[in-house]
Coordinates of C-alpha atoms in Angstrom, one line a residue:
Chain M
X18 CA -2.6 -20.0 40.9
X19 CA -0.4 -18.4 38.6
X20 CA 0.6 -19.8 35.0
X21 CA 3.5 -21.4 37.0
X22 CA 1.7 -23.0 39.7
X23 CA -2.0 -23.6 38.6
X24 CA -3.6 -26.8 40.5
X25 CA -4.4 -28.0 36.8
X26 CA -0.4 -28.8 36.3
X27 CA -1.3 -31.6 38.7
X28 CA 0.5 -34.5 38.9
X29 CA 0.0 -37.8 37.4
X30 CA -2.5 -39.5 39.7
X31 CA -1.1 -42.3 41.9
X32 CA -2.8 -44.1 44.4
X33 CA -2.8 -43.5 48.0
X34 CA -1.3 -46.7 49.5
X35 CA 1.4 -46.6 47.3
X36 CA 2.7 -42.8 48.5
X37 CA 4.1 -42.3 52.2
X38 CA 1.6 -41.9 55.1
X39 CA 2.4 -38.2 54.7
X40 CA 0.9 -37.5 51.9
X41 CA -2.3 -39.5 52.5
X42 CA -1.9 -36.9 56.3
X43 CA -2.0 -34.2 53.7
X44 CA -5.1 -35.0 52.1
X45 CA -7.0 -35.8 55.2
X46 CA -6.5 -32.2 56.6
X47 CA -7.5 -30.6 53.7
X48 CA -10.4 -32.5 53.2
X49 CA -11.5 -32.0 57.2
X50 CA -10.6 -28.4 57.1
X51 CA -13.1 -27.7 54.1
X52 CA -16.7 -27.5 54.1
X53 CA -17.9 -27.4 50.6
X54 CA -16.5 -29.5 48.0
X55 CA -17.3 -29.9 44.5
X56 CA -18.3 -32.5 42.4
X57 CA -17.8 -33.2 39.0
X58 CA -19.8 -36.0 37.2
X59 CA -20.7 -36.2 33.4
X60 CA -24.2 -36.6 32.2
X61 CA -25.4 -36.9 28.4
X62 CA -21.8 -35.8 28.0
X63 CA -22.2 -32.5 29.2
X64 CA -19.5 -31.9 32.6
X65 CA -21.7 -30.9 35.6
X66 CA -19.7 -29.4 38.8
X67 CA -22.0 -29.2 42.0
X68 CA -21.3 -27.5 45.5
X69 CA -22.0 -29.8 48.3
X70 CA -21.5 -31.0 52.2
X71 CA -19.0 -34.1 52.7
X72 CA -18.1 -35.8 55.5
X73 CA -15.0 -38.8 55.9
X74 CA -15.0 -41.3 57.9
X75 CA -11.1 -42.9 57.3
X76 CA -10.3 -43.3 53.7
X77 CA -14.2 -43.1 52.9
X78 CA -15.7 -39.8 51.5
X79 CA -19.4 -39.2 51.8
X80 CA -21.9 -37.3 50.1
X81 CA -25.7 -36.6 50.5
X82 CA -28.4 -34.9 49.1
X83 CA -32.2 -35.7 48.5
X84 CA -33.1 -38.3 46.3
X85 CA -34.8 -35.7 43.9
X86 CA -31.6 -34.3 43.3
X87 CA -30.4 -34.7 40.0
X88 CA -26.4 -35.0 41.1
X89 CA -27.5 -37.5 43.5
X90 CA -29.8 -39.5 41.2
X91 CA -27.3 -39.8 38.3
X92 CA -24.6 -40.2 41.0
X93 CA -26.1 -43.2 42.6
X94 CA -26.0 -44.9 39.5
X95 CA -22.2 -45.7 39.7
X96 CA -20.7 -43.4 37.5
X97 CA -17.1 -41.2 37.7
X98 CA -16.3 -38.4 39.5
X99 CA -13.9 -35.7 40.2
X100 CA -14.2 -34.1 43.6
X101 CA -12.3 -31.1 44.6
X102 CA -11.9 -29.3 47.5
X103 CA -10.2 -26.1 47.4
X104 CA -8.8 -24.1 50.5
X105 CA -7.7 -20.1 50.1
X106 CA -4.9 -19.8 52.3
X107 CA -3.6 -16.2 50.8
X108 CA -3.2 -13.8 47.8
X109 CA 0.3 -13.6 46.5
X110 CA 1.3 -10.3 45.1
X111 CA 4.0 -9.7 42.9
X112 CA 5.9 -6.9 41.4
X113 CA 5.0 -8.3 37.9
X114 CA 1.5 -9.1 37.0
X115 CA 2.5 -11.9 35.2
X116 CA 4.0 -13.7 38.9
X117 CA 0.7 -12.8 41.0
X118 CA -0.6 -16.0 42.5
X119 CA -2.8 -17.6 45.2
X120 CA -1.7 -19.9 48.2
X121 CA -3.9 -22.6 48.2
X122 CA -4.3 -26.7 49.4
X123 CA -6.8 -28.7 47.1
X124 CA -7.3 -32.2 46.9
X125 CA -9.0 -33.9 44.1
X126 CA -10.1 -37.1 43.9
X127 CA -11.4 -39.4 41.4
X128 CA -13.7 -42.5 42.0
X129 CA -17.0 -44.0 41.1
X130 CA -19.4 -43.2 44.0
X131 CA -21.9 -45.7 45.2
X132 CA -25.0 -45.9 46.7
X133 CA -24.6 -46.4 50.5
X134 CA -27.4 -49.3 51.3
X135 CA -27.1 -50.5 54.9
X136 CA -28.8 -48.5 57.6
X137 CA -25.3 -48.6 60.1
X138 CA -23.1 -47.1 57.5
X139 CA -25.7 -44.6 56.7
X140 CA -26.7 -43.3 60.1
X141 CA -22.6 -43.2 60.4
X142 CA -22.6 -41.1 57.3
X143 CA -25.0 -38.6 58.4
X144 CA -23.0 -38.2 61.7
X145 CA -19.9 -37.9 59.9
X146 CA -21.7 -35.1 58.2
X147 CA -22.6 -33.3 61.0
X148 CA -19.6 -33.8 63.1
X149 CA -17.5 -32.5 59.8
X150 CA -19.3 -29.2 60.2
X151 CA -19.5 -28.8 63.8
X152 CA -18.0 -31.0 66.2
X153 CA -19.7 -31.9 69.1
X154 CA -23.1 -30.9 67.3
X155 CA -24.6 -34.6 67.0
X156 CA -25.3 -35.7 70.4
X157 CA -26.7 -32.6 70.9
X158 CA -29.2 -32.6 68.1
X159 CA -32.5 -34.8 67.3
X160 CA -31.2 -37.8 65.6
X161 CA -32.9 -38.6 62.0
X162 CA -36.1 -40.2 62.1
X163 CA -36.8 -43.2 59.5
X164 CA -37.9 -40.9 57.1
X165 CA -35.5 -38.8 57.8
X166 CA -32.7 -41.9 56.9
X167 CA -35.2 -42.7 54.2
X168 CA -35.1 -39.5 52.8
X169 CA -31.5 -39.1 52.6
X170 CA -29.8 -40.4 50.0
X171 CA -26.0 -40.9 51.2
X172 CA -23.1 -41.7 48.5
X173 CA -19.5 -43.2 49.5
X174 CA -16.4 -42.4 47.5
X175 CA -13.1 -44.8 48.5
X176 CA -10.3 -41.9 48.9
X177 CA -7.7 -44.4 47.3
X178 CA -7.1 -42.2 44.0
X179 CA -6.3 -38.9 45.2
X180 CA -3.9 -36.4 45.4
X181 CA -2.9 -33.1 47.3
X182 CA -1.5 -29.8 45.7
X183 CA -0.4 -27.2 47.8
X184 CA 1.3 -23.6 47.4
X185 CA 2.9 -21.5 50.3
X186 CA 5.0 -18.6 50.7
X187 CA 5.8 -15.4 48.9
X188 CA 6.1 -14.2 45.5
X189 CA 8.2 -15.7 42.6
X190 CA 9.8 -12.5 41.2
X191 CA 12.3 -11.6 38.4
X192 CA 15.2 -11.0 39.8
X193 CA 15.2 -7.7 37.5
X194 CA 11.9 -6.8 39.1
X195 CA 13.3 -6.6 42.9
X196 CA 14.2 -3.1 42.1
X197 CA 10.7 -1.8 41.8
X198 CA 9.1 0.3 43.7
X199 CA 6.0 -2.3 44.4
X200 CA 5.1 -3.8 47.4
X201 CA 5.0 -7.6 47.4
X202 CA 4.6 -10.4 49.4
X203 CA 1.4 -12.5 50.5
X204 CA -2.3 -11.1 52.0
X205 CA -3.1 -14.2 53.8
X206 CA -6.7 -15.4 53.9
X207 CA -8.6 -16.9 56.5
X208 CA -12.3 -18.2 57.2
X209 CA -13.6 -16.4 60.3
X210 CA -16.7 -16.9 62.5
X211 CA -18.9 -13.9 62.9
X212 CA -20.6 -13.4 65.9
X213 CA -24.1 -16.4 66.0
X214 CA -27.4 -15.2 65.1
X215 CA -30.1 -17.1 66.9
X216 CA -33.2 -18.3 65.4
X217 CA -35.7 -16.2 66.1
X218 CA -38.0 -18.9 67.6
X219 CA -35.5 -19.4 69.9
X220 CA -36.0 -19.8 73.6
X221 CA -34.0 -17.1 75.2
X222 CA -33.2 -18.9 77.7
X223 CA -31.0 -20.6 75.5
X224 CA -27.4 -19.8 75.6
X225 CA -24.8 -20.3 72.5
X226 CA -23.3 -23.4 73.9
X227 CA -18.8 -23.0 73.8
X228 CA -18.9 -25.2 71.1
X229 CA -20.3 -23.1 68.8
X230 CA -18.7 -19.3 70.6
X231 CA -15.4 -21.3 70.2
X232 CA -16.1 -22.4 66.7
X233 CA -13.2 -22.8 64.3
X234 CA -12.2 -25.6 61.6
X235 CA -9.2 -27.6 62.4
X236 CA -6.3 -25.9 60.9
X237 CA -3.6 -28.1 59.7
X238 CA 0.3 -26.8 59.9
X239 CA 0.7 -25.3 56.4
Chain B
X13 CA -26.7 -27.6 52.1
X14 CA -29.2 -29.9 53.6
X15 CA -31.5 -32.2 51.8
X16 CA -33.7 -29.8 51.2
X17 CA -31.3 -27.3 49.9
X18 CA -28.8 -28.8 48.1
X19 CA -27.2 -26.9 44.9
X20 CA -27.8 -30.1 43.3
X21 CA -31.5 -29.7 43.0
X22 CA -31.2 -26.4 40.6
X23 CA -33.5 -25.6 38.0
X24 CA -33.4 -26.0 34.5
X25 CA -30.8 -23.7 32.9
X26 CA -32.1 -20.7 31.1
X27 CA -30.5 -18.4 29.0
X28 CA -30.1 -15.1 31.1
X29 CA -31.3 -12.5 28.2
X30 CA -34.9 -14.1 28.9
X31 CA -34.7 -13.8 32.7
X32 CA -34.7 -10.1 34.1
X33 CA -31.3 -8.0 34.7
X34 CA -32.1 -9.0 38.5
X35 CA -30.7 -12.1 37.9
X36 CA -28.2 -11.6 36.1
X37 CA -26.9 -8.8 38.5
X38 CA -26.8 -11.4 41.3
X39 CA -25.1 -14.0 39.1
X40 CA -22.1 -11.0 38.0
X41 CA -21.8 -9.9 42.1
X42 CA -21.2 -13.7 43.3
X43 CA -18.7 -13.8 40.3
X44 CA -17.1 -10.6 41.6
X45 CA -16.8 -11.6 44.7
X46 CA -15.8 -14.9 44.4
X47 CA -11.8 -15.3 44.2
X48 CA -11.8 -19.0 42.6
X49 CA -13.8 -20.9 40.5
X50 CA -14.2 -24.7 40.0
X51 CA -13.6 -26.0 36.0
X52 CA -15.0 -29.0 34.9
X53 CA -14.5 -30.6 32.2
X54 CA -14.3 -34.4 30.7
X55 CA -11.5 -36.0 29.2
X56 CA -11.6 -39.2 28.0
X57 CA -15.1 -39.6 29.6
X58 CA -13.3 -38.7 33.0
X59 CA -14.8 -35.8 34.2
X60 CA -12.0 -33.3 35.6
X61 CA -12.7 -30.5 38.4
X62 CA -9.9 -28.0 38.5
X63 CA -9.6 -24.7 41.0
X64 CA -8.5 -21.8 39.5
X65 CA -8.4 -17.5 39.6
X66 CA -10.6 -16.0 36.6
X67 CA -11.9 -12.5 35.6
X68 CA -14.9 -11.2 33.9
X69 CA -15.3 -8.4 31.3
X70 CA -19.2 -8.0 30.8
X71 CA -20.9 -11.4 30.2
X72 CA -17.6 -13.0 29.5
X73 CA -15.7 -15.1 32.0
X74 CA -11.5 -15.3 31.4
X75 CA -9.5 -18.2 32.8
X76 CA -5.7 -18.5 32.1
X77 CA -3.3 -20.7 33.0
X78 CA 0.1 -21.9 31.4
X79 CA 0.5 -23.6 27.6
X80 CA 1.7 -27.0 29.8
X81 CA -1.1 -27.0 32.2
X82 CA -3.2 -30.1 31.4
X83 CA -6.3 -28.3 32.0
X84 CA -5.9 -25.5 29.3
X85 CA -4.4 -27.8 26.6
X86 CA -7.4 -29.7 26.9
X87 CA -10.2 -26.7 27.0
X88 CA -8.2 -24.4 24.2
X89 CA -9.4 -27.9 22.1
X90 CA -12.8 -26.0 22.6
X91 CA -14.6 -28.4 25.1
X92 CA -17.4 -28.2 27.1
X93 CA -17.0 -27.1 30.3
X94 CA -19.1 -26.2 33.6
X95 CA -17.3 -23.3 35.7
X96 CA -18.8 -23.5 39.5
X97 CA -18.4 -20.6 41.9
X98 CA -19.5 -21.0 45.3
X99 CA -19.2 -18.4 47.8
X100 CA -19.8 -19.8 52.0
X101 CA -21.5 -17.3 53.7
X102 CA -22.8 -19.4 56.8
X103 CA -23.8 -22.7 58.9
X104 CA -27.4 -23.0 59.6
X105 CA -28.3 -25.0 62.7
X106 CA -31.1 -26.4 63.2
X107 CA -32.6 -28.5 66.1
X108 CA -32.5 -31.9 64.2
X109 CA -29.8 -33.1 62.5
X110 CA -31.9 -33.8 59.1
X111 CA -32.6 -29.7 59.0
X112 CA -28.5 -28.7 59.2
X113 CA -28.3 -26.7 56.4
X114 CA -25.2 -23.8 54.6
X115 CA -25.7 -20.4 53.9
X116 CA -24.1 -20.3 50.2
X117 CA -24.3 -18.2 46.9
X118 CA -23.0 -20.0 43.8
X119 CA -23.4 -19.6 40.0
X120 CA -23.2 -22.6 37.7
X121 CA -22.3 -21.5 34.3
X122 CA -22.2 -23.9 30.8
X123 CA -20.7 -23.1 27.8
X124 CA -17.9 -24.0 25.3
X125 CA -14.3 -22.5 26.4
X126 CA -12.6 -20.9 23.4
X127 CA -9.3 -19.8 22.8
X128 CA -8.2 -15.9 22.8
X129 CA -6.1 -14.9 19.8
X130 CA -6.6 -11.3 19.9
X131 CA -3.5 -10.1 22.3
X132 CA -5.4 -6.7 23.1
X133 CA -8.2 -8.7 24.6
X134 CA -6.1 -11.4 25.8
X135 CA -4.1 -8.4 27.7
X136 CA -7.3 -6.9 28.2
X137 CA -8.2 -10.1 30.5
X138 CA -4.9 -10.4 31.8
X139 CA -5.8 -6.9 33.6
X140 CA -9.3 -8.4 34.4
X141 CA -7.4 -11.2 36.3
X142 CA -5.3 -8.7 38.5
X143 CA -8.3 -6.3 39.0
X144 CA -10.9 -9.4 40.5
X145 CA -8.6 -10.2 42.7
X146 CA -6.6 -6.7 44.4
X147 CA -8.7 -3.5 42.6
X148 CA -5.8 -1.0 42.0
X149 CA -2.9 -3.4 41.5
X150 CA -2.6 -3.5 37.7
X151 CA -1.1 0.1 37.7
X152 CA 1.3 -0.6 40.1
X153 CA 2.7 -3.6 38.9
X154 CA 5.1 -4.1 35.7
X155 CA 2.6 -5.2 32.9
X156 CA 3.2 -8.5 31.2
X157 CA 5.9 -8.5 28.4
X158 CA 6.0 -10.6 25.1
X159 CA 7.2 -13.5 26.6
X160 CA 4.6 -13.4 29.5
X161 CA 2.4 -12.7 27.1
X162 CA 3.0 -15.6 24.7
X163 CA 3.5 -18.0 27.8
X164 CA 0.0 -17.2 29.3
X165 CA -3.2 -19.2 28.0
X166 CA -6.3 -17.3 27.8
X167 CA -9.7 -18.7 27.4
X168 CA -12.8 -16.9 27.5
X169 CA -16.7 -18.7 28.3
X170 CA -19.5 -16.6 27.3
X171 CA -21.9 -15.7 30.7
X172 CA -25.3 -16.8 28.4
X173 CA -26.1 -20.3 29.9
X174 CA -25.7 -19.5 34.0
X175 CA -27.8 -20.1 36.5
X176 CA -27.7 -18.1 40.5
X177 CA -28.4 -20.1 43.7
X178 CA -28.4 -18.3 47.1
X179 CA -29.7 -19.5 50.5
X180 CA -30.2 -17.2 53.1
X181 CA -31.3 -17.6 56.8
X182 CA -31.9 -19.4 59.8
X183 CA -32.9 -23.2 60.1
X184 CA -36.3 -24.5 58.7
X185 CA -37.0 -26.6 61.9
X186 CA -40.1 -29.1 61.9
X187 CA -42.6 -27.6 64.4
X188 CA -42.5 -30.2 66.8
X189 CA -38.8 -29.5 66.8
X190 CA -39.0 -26.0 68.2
X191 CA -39.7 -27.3 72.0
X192 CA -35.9 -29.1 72.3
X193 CA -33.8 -27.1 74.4
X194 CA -31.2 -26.8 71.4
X195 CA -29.5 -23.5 70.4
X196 CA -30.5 -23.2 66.9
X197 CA -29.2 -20.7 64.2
X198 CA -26.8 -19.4 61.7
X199 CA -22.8 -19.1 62.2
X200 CA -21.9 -16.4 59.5
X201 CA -18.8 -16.8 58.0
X202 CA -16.4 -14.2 56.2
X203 CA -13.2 -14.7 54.3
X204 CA -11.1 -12.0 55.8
X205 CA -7.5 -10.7 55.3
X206 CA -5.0 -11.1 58.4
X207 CA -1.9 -9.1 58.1
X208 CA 0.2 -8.9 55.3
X209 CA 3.2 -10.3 55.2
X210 CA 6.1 -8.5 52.8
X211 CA 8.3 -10.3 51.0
X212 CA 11.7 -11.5 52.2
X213 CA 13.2 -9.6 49.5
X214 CA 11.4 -6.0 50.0
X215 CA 13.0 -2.6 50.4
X216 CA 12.4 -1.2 53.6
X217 CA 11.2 2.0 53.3
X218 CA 8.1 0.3 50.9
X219 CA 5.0 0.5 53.1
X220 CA 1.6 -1.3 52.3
X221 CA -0.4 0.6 50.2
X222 CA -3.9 1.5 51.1
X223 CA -5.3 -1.0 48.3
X224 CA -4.0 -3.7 50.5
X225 CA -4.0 -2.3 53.9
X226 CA -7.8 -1.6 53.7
X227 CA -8.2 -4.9 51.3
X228 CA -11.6 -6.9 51.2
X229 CA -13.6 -8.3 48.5
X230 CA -17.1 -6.8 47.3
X231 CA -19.9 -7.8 48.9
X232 CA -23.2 -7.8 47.3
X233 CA -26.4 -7.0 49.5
X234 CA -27.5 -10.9 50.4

């Protein structure tokens, strides 16, 4: 994310449909290979930009939250937003500080969310939710109760304005700066597992099932 | 991230000078540690959420970018903006779906983005920039020159109106819950550094310096 290749020099935004099927390939990886994403909505004027669990199911994006959140309550009243969600793929050193950047995929995506009403889609939602995080997870898990749904206040965002940024490889250098004594090239970044730490009311007869010993996100071919 | 625990539902902003320095220690660690933030910002009452690298100096937080970049021609107009770091540090699971929850640190911080003129403090958080991201590189690395210099944006956001939210632990099952023969826990995560790669273009007889070869990001007590 250097002053060359910052993800705020993003392009014009053009709708999905209208862009090869390898593009809208793109953005579905990124957005499964993320956990958190970000949402931007405006309220009194004032920008607001919230951390929070997605799921997608297709070209449908969900959110969720309690219905005392404040995100969530202005949210579910049909107004804009900007998600974003960013993926740290490496640090790229230079032998100039000026040509230092980040590799990186982020997609951001604009849209008016909207309440998600019927119980089906819901119940969907929250599956798609868990399944996002870890898949396998659902069947194995006490499904929501009807307070549980009625608690839950989930939000759907069409992914048909969207688009994908994405920055690979080494450095950019000077030619003049290839003579320096600096080392350069790229300290990759990755999300790694540490070893599971059981709830301490667990039964210890309980093994960590493979699912979650094998756990990793789906990593797309960068 | 769950219901219960969503980032949404944060307090009211205060000012950090009326809380104690334990909060505002918290709120400069996750800031150090953190390697992007998320800008938001509205534009044409579209709100905008933008990844990018940053630095802090004291209770200021630097972002830069390039004189083109939509982004910085719109916050050097002196705009409001919210500037979201979240840092993942693990996936709670609990025994019912409705209880899945994240492990997370994030600071939300509001303010107006201003311009720096100064070129000693814009040079000053140039540094800053290099130094978040790979302590020791600045000295290594040829330092910006006057065209650099002139063709880097820097804005800086005072650190007075940001707020800290951490969640730490295992799953907060319901009681009746506990009986299911469920593994139930927390998957840490870490962002950690595979190999370096050297660029194409490097001289041989450079090897990785210690700064990278023994590279990780500071991590505050959680």
């Amino acid at each position: 994310m250097s002053q060359q290749e910052s993800p705020s020099q993003r392009t014009t935004i053009e709708r999905i449909p209208q862009r090869g099927s390898y593009e809208s390939e793109i953005i579905y990886q990124i957005l499964d290979e993320g956990l958190v994403c970000h949402v931007g909505f405006v309220a009194d004027g004032q920008p607001f930009v919230i951390p929070t669990a997605y799921g997608r199911i297709d070209d449908t994006l969900y959110i969720h939250g309690s219905p005392a959140s404040r995100m969530l309550r202005f949210l579910q009243q049909g107004i804009d937003v900007c998600v974003t969600v960013t993926l740290l793929d490496g640090l790229v050193l230079a032998r100039s500080a000026f040509h230092h950047s980040m590799n990186y995929r982020s997609v951001v995506v604009f849209g008016t969310a909207t309440l998600v009403q019927d119980s089906k889609q819901k119940l969907a939602a929250l599956k798609a939710f868990t399944e996002h995080v870890i898949p396998g997870r659902w069947q194995q898990v006490r499904s929501p109760n009807r307070s549980e749904l009625a608690g839950t206040l989930v939000l759907s965002l069409p992914l048909v304005e969207a688009s994908a940024k994405v920055r690979t490889g080494g450095p950019n250098d000077d030619v003049s700066d290839y003579e320096l004594p600096v080392w350069a090239g790229e300290i990759p970044l990755q999300l790694n597992m540490a070893k599971p730490i059981a709830d301490s009311g667990l039964h210890p007869q309980i093994d960590v099932p493979a699912y979650i010993s094998n756990y990793t996100r789906p990593k797309a071919t960068r």
